[in-house]
Amino acid sequence: MISADMTVSVWTGAAERLWGYSADQALHSPAKGLLVSGAPEISRVFAGSPWSGRVRIHRRDGHEATADLQVTPLDADGGAGWLVWGPNMFGRPGLDPAAVNALFHHSPVSLVVWDRELRCTWFNDSVHHQDIYSSQPELGGYVTDVIRARHPECLERAMARVLSDGVPLLGYELWPTEARAPDRYYRVALIRLDEPDGRPVGVCSAAVQAGTGQQVGGLRLLNEAKSRIGTDLDPLVTSQRLAETAVPQLADYVTIDLVEAVPLDKEPLRRLRSTDASIPGFYRAGAASIHDDLRESLWARGTPVYVPPASPFTAVLRNRRSYFEPVLDATPGTWLDNDPDRAQVIRQTGMHSLMIVPLQARGAMLGISVFVRSENPVPFSRADLALAEELAARAALIIDNALRYTRERTAALAIQRALMPHHLSGGSAVELATRYLPADTYACVGGDWFDVIQLSDSRVALVVGDVVGHGINAAVTMGRLRATTRAFSKLELPPAELLRFMDELAVDIARDRCDDGTSAPSAFAATCLYGVYDPKSQRCTMASAGHPPPAIIFPDGSVDFAGVAPGAPIGLGLGFFESTDVELPGSSVIALYSDGLIEMEHDVDRGLQRLRAALAGPISSLDDLCTSVVDTLAPDGPVDDDIALLLARTHPAAG
């Protein structure tokens, strides 16, 4: 065995026969002196990955010899040293009992040799100083009987895999079930032992104490939390990911309980029934366990969680400080006397260690996170509590952002639905069908709208618009622009002139909102298309303020886009728009839409061609066509922007 400082630390009888040096002569000597000059570079042989090959060695008698050796690091980077072995060191098929018996007895690294049935055939003295082994390991003992670590069956499967495929397993981590020091863990290398003909005869396991696992495991857990938590603006999803991240690395069972209803359409907690012994304290937002059936949980996700009025749960909520009970006392006379159902679950599942950590962000208490150990026999430590508090602090900010976002989106949707038209009529001039789909939870509600306004002489105005931006401000702006459009339409203005007045009004409104009195037209920027259809002339006069062109489905089924000059968006103050007349034979269909329908792939030209194809073909009904267009262009629904679609089939005037 070669130590980390590149000197010989263990010298066996087999090594003595190969090199000719006694243990006294070889121990603590530089390992480089064992190889002939010109042999593979020492840095290549003793690196952080397994190496095997034929080398030229220096023998004590002054001669050189050839040896086929395998060099395996005892941890992932070679920091614990290297194991040097090979068929030359035994001289005949199988394991040399004398050589094995002399192997590593004075090494700080514990070494155990297992046969093909994973039964112990030899171990060195170091196993008595490492608490991952039984106090009295026996030769012939099966691996799960000799190893006293968490989840020994996982080690059993790993050893069987190494025995099967011959690929060494490095850096395997084992945590003792009864550690002599809190959070101690070991790194293990598993190496297959082969006969000269390549037939496996066993597995060698080398274990070295790696120090405190909390630091390494804690950093790994925090990194995992950073990558998993915060990728979604749904409070339930974020809470569930926090719970799943902490299991089983930190706890066997984790719950995330929030103080307000999630999602927001649930009954407020204060309205739920309470008793002297139980009150609705939280809503369960997340739960994870080492058991798939969540046998520890009394409450399902999304349901209210009832707790005693005087309990650690309410105390954490009130005091905003963590509750730490490393050895959970479930005997009579504790707070569990007032919570018999929870006490029964604790006894049935073997819960023995408890941490309750507050979820707070920006001065607000959002809820609590509960960490429990049951099958893991090691009680929580103060380091575990610090790690849980760090996880909870990170998650609380994300949950708070998600809650704020959910509230704003709910409010924006409510405003938008209130301001959108609930009943549209085209009179005798046009037949109508519409669709409106708000963006999903990954984006915020926009300011898309459409409208149909009846004018004099059976004419009808068709409008579609899109406010720049998202959220409540966009929804409110949409409502103001829709009201403005309706008001100006009553003046019977040509479309281009109506858009010019809307542009001026938007600039005035934006200027009034600025404290310094300067113009900020971009605050109210919006695109809009306004058209007036006259059934007598079968002509539609249109003007556009930066909006995508309307599509026309002609009676023969052909589809084309109206050549309407786009103009500048409303609110920029440019004030120049141009009207365009489009001849529409009877039963033509005008399709007005917002850009969310054609920008699903962020390619407008491709989106327009896809829209043309979706509108082509026989039309059974306008409503069916609406459904077909949306399903074709946005099969999974809108993601980044709202979708508005208005179809109007023209009818010429009678007589």
XYZ file of C-alpha atoms in Angstrom:
655
model
C 0.000 0.000 0.000
C 1.229 3.505 -0.937
C 0.320 6.399 1.336
C -0.708 9.842 0.153
C 2.871 11.156 0.550
C 4.041 8.564 -1.990
C 5.851 6.337 0.507
C 5.281 2.661 1.229
C 2.966 2.298 4.216
C 2.092 -1.419 4.042
C 4.330 -4.212 2.721
C 3.020 -7.777 2.473
C 4.718 -11.117 2.094
C 3.592 -11.225 -1.537
C 5.266 -7.877 -2.191
C 8.448 -9.153 -0.527
C 8.523 -12.175 -2.844
C 7.998 -9.957 -5.896
C 10.555 -7.248 -5.110
C 12.828 -9.120 -2.668
C 12.791 -6.358 -0.056
C 11.739 -7.155 3.486
C 9.089 -5.088 5.223
C 11.753 -3.287 7.293
C 13.599 -2.332 4.100
C 10.532 -1.235 2.118
C 8.360 0.554 4.672
C 8.450 4.383 4.478
C 10.687 4.287 1.380
C 9.736 6.324 -1.726
C 7.379 4.407 -3.980
C 9.098 5.796 -7.070
C 12.184 3.708 -6.303
C 10.238 0.514 -6.912
C 9.887 1.281 -10.628
C 12.573 1.251 -13.287
C 13.446 4.514 -14.918
C 11.465 4.828 -18.120
C 8.465 3.037 -16.646
C 5.124 4.867 -16.790
C 5.281 8.222 -15.082
C 4.580 8.017 -11.371
C 1.919 10.709 -11.708
C 0.081 8.503 -14.190
C 0.265 5.359 -12.101
C -0.677 6.979 -8.815
C -3.463 9.268 -9.993
C -7.064 9.755 -8.932
C -8.375 6.937 -11.109
C -7.624 3.181 -11.335
C -4.607 2.196 -13.448
C -3.431 -1.167 -14.679
C -0.599 -2.278 -16.924
C 2.781 -3.932 -17.261
C 5.694 -2.180 -15.544
C 9.431 -2.763 -15.083
C 10.378 -3.028 -11.423
C 13.655 -2.831 -9.423
C 14.359 -6.005 -7.437
C 16.610 -6.091 -4.368
C 19.099 -8.387 -6.144
C 19.779 -5.616 -8.671
C 17.905 -7.231 -11.527
C 14.895 -5.852 -13.319
C 11.656 -7.769 -13.716
C 8.286 -7.379 -15.406
C 5.109 -7.173 -13.322
C 1.450 -6.785 -14.222
C 0.073 -4.539 -11.517
C -3.191 -2.781 -10.765
C -3.235 0.482 -8.822
C -6.510 1.577 -7.246
C -6.983 4.793 -5.208
C -8.715 4.252 -1.877
C -10.865 7.340 -2.409
C -11.937 9.366 -5.418
C -8.818 11.556 -5.616
C -6.119 9.366 -4.087
C -6.032 11.417 -0.908
C -6.140 8.276 1.237
C -3.459 6.368 -0.680
C -3.346 3.552 -3.214
C -3.716 -0.197 -3.201
C -1.161 -1.981 -5.408
C -1.992 -5.565 -6.308
C -1.931 -8.139 -9.079
C -1.501 -11.831 -9.904
C 2.321 -11.490 -9.698
C 2.000 -10.786 -5.992
C 0.450 -14.184 -5.297
C 2.366 -16.405 -7.706
C -0.389 -18.980 -8.202
C -4.151 -19.057 -8.902
C -6.409 -17.936 -6.104
C -5.552 -15.951 -2.976
C -2.379 -16.733 -1.032
C -3.582 -17.134 2.581
C -0.189 -16.245 4.001
C 0.035 -13.109 1.897
C -3.510 -12.055 2.726
C -2.967 -12.681 6.429
C -0.043 -10.263 6.477
C -1.882 -7.607 4.523
C -2.533 -4.136 6.015
C -2.558 -5.141 9.703
C -1.002 -1.843 10.773
C -2.798 0.382 8.286
C -5.291 3.082 9.345
C -7.389 1.927 6.404
C -9.659 -1.000 7.210
C -9.538 -3.767 4.654
C -11.921 -6.708 4.342
C -11.801 -9.518 1.788
C -15.142 -11.028 0.771
C -15.619 -14.183 -1.250
C -17.950 -14.613 -4.190
C -20.886 -15.146 -1.789
C -20.027 -11.833 -0.058
C -18.928 -13.593 3.121
C -15.986 -12.264 5.085
C -12.785 -14.308 4.572
C -10.245 -11.913 6.105
C -9.972 -8.508 7.743
C -7.192 -6.427 9.248
C -6.957 -4.901 12.705
C -8.370 -1.520 11.632
C -11.904 -2.868 11.483
C -11.894 -2.828 15.302
C -11.342 0.945 15.260
C -14.043 1.870 12.774
C -17.687 1.966 13.805
C -19.100 0.742 10.493
C -18.360 -2.845 11.547
C -19.964 -5.025 14.180
C -18.143 -5.041 17.517
C -17.019 -8.626 16.957
C -16.799 -9.266 13.201
C -16.606 -12.936 12.375
C -15.011 -14.792 9.499
C -17.736 -16.240 7.353
C -20.188 -13.486 8.273
C -22.388 -12.133 5.495
C -21.824 -8.518 4.478
C -25.086 -7.208 6.003
C -24.181 -8.915 9.302
C -20.628 -7.578 9.439
C -21.369 -4.030 8.249
C -23.210 -1.809 10.741
C -24.152 1.083 8.481
C -27.291 2.743 7.232
C -28.912 0.839 4.381
C -26.394 -2.053 4.215
C -28.482 -3.598 1.445
C -27.270 -0.817 -0.858
C -23.667 -1.793 -0.126
C -24.611 -5.423 -0.757
C -25.939 -4.534 -4.222
C -22.850 -2.418 -4.973
C -20.489 -5.268 -4.058
C -22.468 -7.694 -6.202
C -22.217 -5.280 -9.129
C -18.433 -4.914 -8.720
C -18.110 -8.701 -8.499
C -20.156 -9.031 -11.682
C -18.679 -6.364 -13.964
C -15.221 -5.910 -12.427
C -15.414 -2.105 -12.454
C -14.050 -0.708 -9.148
C -16.382 1.511 -7.171
C -14.627 4.468 -5.565
C -15.817 7.040 -3.085
C -18.818 5.032 -1.841
C -20.099 6.674 1.360
C -21.150 4.753 4.475
C -22.718 6.280 7.588
C -22.538 4.167 10.772
C -25.793 3.329 12.481
C -24.187 4.059 15.863
C -21.403 6.547 15.252
C -18.908 7.312 17.997
C -18.893 10.939 16.808
C -21.856 12.875 15.374
C -22.118 12.844 11.588
C -19.004 10.705 11.060
C -18.929 8.880 7.779
C -16.530 6.729 5.754
C -15.464 6.529 2.144
C -15.135 3.016 0.762
C -13.413 1.572 -2.294
C -14.668 -1.743 -3.679
C -12.219 -3.704 -5.855
C -12.733 -7.073 -7.479
C -10.013 -9.715 -6.892
C -9.336 -11.904 -9.919
C -7.357 -15.040 -10.618
C -4.701 -14.837 -13.374
C -7.222 -16.155 -15.876
C -9.591 -13.309 -15.028
C -12.066 -15.364 -13.023
C -13.314 -13.345 -10.005
C -12.539 -14.843 -6.613
C -13.861 -12.096 -4.357
C -14.147 -8.420 -3.500
C -11.840 -6.278 -1.416
C -13.334 -3.342 0.511
C -11.099 -0.586 1.853
C -12.638 2.037 4.136
C -11.162 5.270 5.461
C -12.754 7.779 7.793
C -13.596 10.875 5.772
C -14.282 13.209 8.683
C -17.563 14.959 9.340
C -20.147 14.162 6.729
C -22.291 17.135 7.640
C -20.045 19.629 5.881
C -19.728 17.677 2.642
C -23.274 16.361 2.663
C -24.636 19.743 3.670
C -22.964 21.532 0.773
C -24.184 18.847 -1.597
C -27.723 19.197 -0.255
C -27.658 22.997 -0.531
C -26.409 22.765 -4.108
C -29.171 20.316 -4.942
C -31.736 22.608 -3.316
C -30.452 25.545 -5.352
C -30.961 23.633 -8.594
C -34.374 22.163 -7.698
C -36.086 24.888 -5.664
C -37.061 28.118 -7.355
C -37.652 26.873 -10.879
C -41.419 27.191 -10.523
C -43.702 29.994 -9.381
C -46.257 27.631 -7.882
C -46.191 27.584 -4.042
C -47.295 23.948 -3.935
C -44.613 22.816 -6.368
C -41.889 24.761 -4.548
C -42.951 23.352 -1.179
C -42.999 19.796 -2.505
C -39.535 20.137 -4.012
C -38.154 21.388 -0.704
C -39.571 18.330 1.060
C -38.245 15.931 -1.582
C -34.787 17.526 -1.551
C -34.373 16.929 2.198
C -35.358 13.230 2.017
C -33.426 11.033 2.692
C -30.209 13.081 2.869
C -31.295 15.035 5.941
C -34.495 13.460 7.235
C -36.686 10.410 6.765
C -39.895 12.455 6.657
C -40.462 16.143 5.853
C -43.598 18.264 5.641
C -44.085 21.860 4.515
C -47.162 23.519 6.035
C -48.225 27.055 5.110
C -50.349 29.394 7.192
C -52.563 30.541 4.332
C -54.561 28.564 1.813
C -52.616 27.349 -1.198
C -53.906 27.613 -3.803
C -55.798 30.763 -2.902
C -59.244 29.479 -3.808
C -59.409 27.257 -0.697
C -61.411 28.111 2.413
C -59.494 30.466 4.749
C -58.171 28.654 7.814
C -59.982 30.939 10.239
C -63.325 29.807 8.822
C -62.658 26.112 9.453
C -64.049 24.396 12.525
C -61.801 24.278 15.574
C -62.099 22.713 19.034
C -60.432 23.198 22.393
C -58.025 20.367 21.537
C -57.429 21.018 17.848
C -57.252 24.057 15.592
C -56.668 24.367 11.806
C -53.166 25.815 11.910
C -51.819 25.248 8.409
C -52.415 23.956 4.909
C -50.168 21.083 3.844
C -48.201 22.215 0.811
C -45.514 19.535 0.619
C -44.682 16.109 2.053
C -41.974 13.530 1.345
C -40.897 10.334 3.046
C -38.578 7.376 2.633
C -41.833 5.384 2.472
C -43.795 5.693 -0.756
C -47.120 5.441 1.077
C -46.370 8.455 3.331
C -47.412 6.381 6.325
C -46.235 9.109 8.696
C -48.655 11.708 7.356
C -52.055 12.371 8.916
C -52.920 15.046 6.339
C -52.765 14.963 2.550
C -51.305 17.766 0.441
C -53.740 20.632 -0.040
C -55.757 19.793 3.093
C -55.863 21.673 6.410
C -53.492 20.500 9.153
C -54.936 20.460 12.677
C -52.661 20.931 15.687
C -53.195 21.408 19.437
C -53.408 25.077 20.460
C -50.362 24.521 22.699
C -47.790 22.568 20.701
C -44.326 23.032 19.197
C -45.981 23.824 15.865
C -47.895 26.809 17.187
C -44.919 27.855 19.330
C -42.666 28.082 16.263
C -45.335 30.082 14.470
C -45.675 32.431 17.424
C -42.012 32.797 18.444
C -40.489 32.541 14.961
C -37.745 30.309 16.367
C -36.911 26.713 15.530
C -37.948 23.844 17.789
C -35.224 21.223 18.333
C -35.925 17.907 20.035
C -33.094 15.528 19.053
C -34.561 12.765 21.214
C -38.315 12.918 20.777
C -40.115 12.239 24.053
C -43.396 10.451 23.330
C -44.023 9.342 26.921
C -47.091 10.554 28.881
C -46.881 14.048 30.257
C -45.636 15.813 27.120
C -47.376 17.974 24.528
C -48.360 14.792 22.702
C -50.962 14.086 25.392
C -53.127 16.652 23.585
C -52.431 15.089 20.178
C -53.232 11.362 20.468
C -53.443 10.718 16.712
C -49.988 12.142 16.100
C -48.618 10.292 19.132
C -49.915 7.006 17.741
C -48.241 7.620 14.364
C -44.986 8.485 16.131
C -45.007 5.194 18.000
C -46.030 3.149 14.958
C -43.364 4.574 12.634
C -40.561 4.873 15.202
C -40.084 8.639 14.960
C -37.361 9.548 17.444
C -35.868 12.915 16.421
C -37.670 16.152 15.506
C -36.904 19.608 14.123
C -39.525 22.283 13.348
C -38.154 25.258 11.428
C -40.084 28.461 10.631
C -40.596 29.576 7.042
C -40.286 33.347 7.074
C -39.408 35.883 4.410
C -39.434 39.678 4.289
C -40.743 39.836 7.841
C -43.742 37.595 7.173
C -44.359 34.138 8.637
C -45.317 31.791 5.822
C -45.509 28.526 7.748
C -43.295 25.776 9.137
C -41.113 22.946 7.857
C -41.002 19.742 9.901
C -38.055 17.303 9.748
C -38.279 13.845 11.327
C -36.018 10.810 11.621
C -37.416 7.345 12.116
C -35.397 4.588 10.425
C -32.186 6.605 10.535
C -31.146 5.913 14.150
C -28.798 8.905 14.474
C -30.508 11.846 16.239
C -30.468 15.253 14.622
C -27.457 17.368 15.554
C -27.072 21.123 15.850
C -25.341 21.000 12.472
C -28.448 19.318 11.046
C -30.586 22.106 12.510
C -28.372 24.773 10.920
C -28.664 23.005 7.577
C -32.458 22.733 7.897
C -32.693 26.441 8.726
C -30.591 27.311 5.674
C -32.820 25.190 3.454
C -35.960 26.727 4.947
C -34.650 30.280 4.525
C -33.890 29.710 0.855
C -37.213 28.040 0.189
C -39.189 30.685 2.107
C -38.044 33.429 -0.271
C -39.112 31.356 -3.266
C -42.455 30.475 -1.668
C -43.064 34.123 -0.815
C -42.324 35.122 -4.408
C -44.686 32.402 -5.590
C -47.439 33.558 -3.233
C -47.032 37.181 -4.313
C -47.078 36.132 -7.949
C -50.166 33.966 -7.427
C -52.028 36.825 -5.734
C -51.127 39.276 -8.513
C -52.020 36.844 -11.264
C -55.351 36.028 -9.609
C -56.137 39.727 -9.257
C -55.078 40.470 -12.831
C -57.247 37.641 -14.159
C -60.214 38.907 -12.146
C -59.754 42.438 -13.485
C -59.278 41.213 -17.022
C -62.372 39.015 -16.948
C -64.399 41.868 -15.514
C -63.264 44.274 -18.223
C -63.567 41.888 -21.169
C -66.897 41.797 -23.043
C -69.251 39.101 -21.760
C -71.682 39.188 -24.673
C -70.852 40.194 -28.208
C -73.297 40.705 -31.046
C -72.662 41.533 -34.654
C -76.303 42.133 -35.406
C -77.292 41.178 -38.930
C -73.879 42.128 -40.337
C -71.592 39.422 -38.967
C -71.693 36.040 -37.242
C -69.154 35.772 -34.398
C -66.995 33.258 -32.546
C -64.236 34.078 -30.047
C -61.560 32.491 -27.872
C -59.491 34.010 -25.104
C -56.757 32.023 -23.304
C -54.680 33.691 -20.554
C -51.006 32.793 -20.288
C -50.182 29.954 -17.907
C -48.606 30.260 -14.451
C -45.065 30.649 -15.812
C -45.926 34.037 -17.237
C -48.303 36.718 -16.016
C -51.640 37.827 -17.392
C -51.355 40.195 -20.334
C -53.595 42.910 -21.747
C -55.064 41.270 -24.853
C -58.657 42.137 -25.765
C -61.177 42.028 -28.566
C -64.508 43.775 -29.071
C -67.424 44.061 -31.484
C -69.346 47.361 -31.555
C -72.598 47.926 -33.477
C -72.703 51.209 -35.391
C -75.358 52.973 -37.446
C -76.670 51.656 -40.773
C -76.048 48.035 -39.687
C -72.312 48.595 -39.735
C -70.154 46.901 -37.128
C -66.712 47.705 -35.706
C -64.299 44.822 -35.117
C -61.437 45.454 -32.661
C -58.466 43.467 -31.350
C -55.644 44.855 -29.227
C -52.671 43.928 -27.068
C -51.185 46.056 -24.286
C -47.418 45.830 -23.934
C -46.439 44.177 -20.641
C -48.116 41.869 -18.148
C -49.824 41.971 -14.798
C -52.423 44.148 -13.154
C -51.252 47.340 -14.881
C -51.614 45.723 -18.288
C -55.113 44.468 -17.417
C -56.208 47.916 -16.179
C -54.716 49.625 -19.239
C -56.553 47.166 -21.464
C -59.836 48.112 -19.792
C -59.172 51.826 -20.301
C -58.271 51.373 -23.961
C -61.308 49.202 -24.610
C -63.569 51.839 -23.025
C -61.831 54.568 -25.044
C -62.284 52.628 -28.280
C -65.996 52.175 -27.598
C -66.407 55.885 -26.802
C -64.598 57.073 -29.938
C -66.488 54.567 -32.107
C -69.717 56.360 -31.285
C -68.299 59.407 -33.075
C -68.384 57.417 -36.344
C -64.721 58.270 -36.994
C -62.745 56.614 -39.809
C -60.474 53.865 -38.399
C -57.205 55.763 -38.978
C -58.528 58.896 -37.272
C -59.900 56.906 -34.343
C -56.458 55.346 -33.748
C -54.863 58.802 -33.906
C -57.173 60.068 -31.130
C -56.443 56.963 -29.067
C -52.710 57.550 -29.483
C -53.017 61.166 -28.305
C -55.115 60.157 -25.312
C -52.631 57.436 -24.320
C -49.775 59.951 -24.407
C -51.776 62.395 -22.238
C -52.547 59.681 -19.695
C -48.886 58.593 -19.573
C -47.764 62.208 -19.104
C -50.177 62.694 -16.204
C -48.673 59.673 -14.437
C -45.134 61.108 -14.491
C -44.130 63.227 -11.497
C -41.872 65.490 -13.538
C -44.551 66.197 -16.134
C -42.541 64.682 -18.993
C -44.011 62.284 -21.456
C -43.577 58.545 -20.917
C -45.645 57.081 -23.720
C -44.115 53.609 -23.452
C -45.955 53.093 -20.180
C -49.178 52.799 -22.229
C -47.889 51.239 -25.437
C -50.367 48.908 -27.122
C -51.036 47.460 -30.539
C -54.540 47.622 -31.983
C -56.422 46.826 -35.168
C -59.721 48.628 -35.751
C -61.974 47.779 -38.674
C -65.488 48.755 -39.730
C -67.520 46.346 -41.867
C -70.337 47.759 -44.004
C -72.770 45.038 -45.160
C -74.189 47.315 -47.848
C -70.886 47.820 -49.667
C -69.462 44.465 -48.499
C -66.297 46.322 -47.642
C -64.234 46.434 -44.457
C -62.171 49.555 -43.764
C -59.231 48.780 -41.446
C -56.361 50.600 -39.746
C -53.563 49.103 -37.689
C -51.443 50.425 -34.832
C -48.574 47.961 -35.012
C -50.851 44.910 -34.900
C -50.489 41.710 -36.978
C -52.586 41.750 -40.177
C -56.051 40.165 -40.165
C -56.549 36.952 -42.111
C -59.395 36.695 -44.622
C -61.042 33.369 -45.496
C -62.804 33.854 -48.814
C -65.917 31.855 -49.818
C -63.826 29.564 -52.053
C -61.745 28.505 -49.006
C -58.610 30.441 -49.916
C -56.864 32.363 -47.149
C -54.943 35.613 -47.431
C -53.739 38.366 -45.124
C -55.113 41.870 -45.578
C -52.483 44.368 -46.720
C -53.058 46.829 -43.882
C -50.235 49.315 -43.208
C -49.032 48.399 -39.690
C -48.468 51.912 -38.303
C -46.884 52.558 -34.898
C -48.246 51.209 -31.603
C -50.634 53.384 -29.628
C -48.880 55.456 -26.952
C -45.706 56.311 -28.866
C -47.107 59.676 -29.921
C -46.307 59.284 -33.627
C -49.952 59.684 -34.574
C -49.838 58.503 -38.204
C -52.152 55.693 -39.289
C -53.523 54.677 -42.665
C -56.901 53.171 -43.529
C -57.204 50.282 -46.013
C -60.378 49.032 -47.732
C -60.814 45.280 -48.249
C -63.568 43.872 -50.466
C -65.355 40.970 -48.749
C -67.772 38.775 -50.724
C -70.678 37.382 -48.735
C -69.770 34.614 -46.240
C -66.141 35.698 -46.020
C -64.548 35.244 -42.599
C -62.357 37.889 -40.966
C -59.875 36.499 -38.411
C -58.523 39.007 -35.880
C -55.982 37.715 -33.343
C -53.274 38.765 -30.930
C -49.604 37.979 -31.496
C -49.635 35.252 -28.839
C -51.280 32.986 -31.432
C -48.514 33.291 -34.021
C -45.393 33.727 -31.863
C -45.388 30.337 -30.142
C -42.070 29.537 -31.855
C -40.775 33.159 -31.806
C -40.919 33.198 -35.620
C -43.676 35.488 -36.875
C -43.415 34.463 -40.535
C -43.637 30.787 -39.661
C -46.507 31.584 -37.287
C -48.439 33.371 -40.042
C -47.985 30.426 -42.399
C -49.179 28.005 -39.724
C -52.218 30.241 -39.121
C -52.968 30.301 -42.841
C -52.873 26.497 -42.949
C -55.069 26.187 -39.836
C -57.733 28.474 -41.353
C -57.799 26.724 -44.725
C -60.234 23.963 -45.514
C -63.953 23.414 -45.067
C -65.657 25.254 -42.211
C -68.419 23.429 -40.345
C -68.990 26.266 -37.877
C -67.066 29.296 -36.642
C -66.960 27.894 -33.109
C -65.413 24.641 -34.337
C -62.929 26.628 -36.403
C -61.909 28.625 -33.316
C -61.256 25.407 -31.427
C -59.348 23.881 -34.325
C -57.101 26.932 -34.800
C -56.181 27.156 -31.117
C -55.598 23.408 -30.805
C -53.358 23.449 -33.876
C -51.267 26.501 -33.075
C -51.198 26.200 -29.275
C -51.932 22.549 -28.392
C -50.469 22.955 -24.885
C -52.051 26.338 -24.263
C -50.307 29.723 -24.156
C -47.109 29.971 -22.138
C -45.538 33.416 -22.479
C -48.440 35.490 -23.768
C -52.225 35.567 -23.865
C -54.115 34.428 -26.943
C -57.120 36.325 -28.334
C -58.993 35.173 -31.444
C -62.066 36.760 -33.028
C -63.743 35.252 -36.121
C -66.456 37.197 -37.947
C -68.406 35.762 -40.929
C -69.801 38.572 -43.070
C -73.391 38.786 -44.253
C -74.311 41.232 -47.024
C -77.284 43.516 -46.469
C -80.639 42.047 -47.496
C -82.088 43.289 -50.779
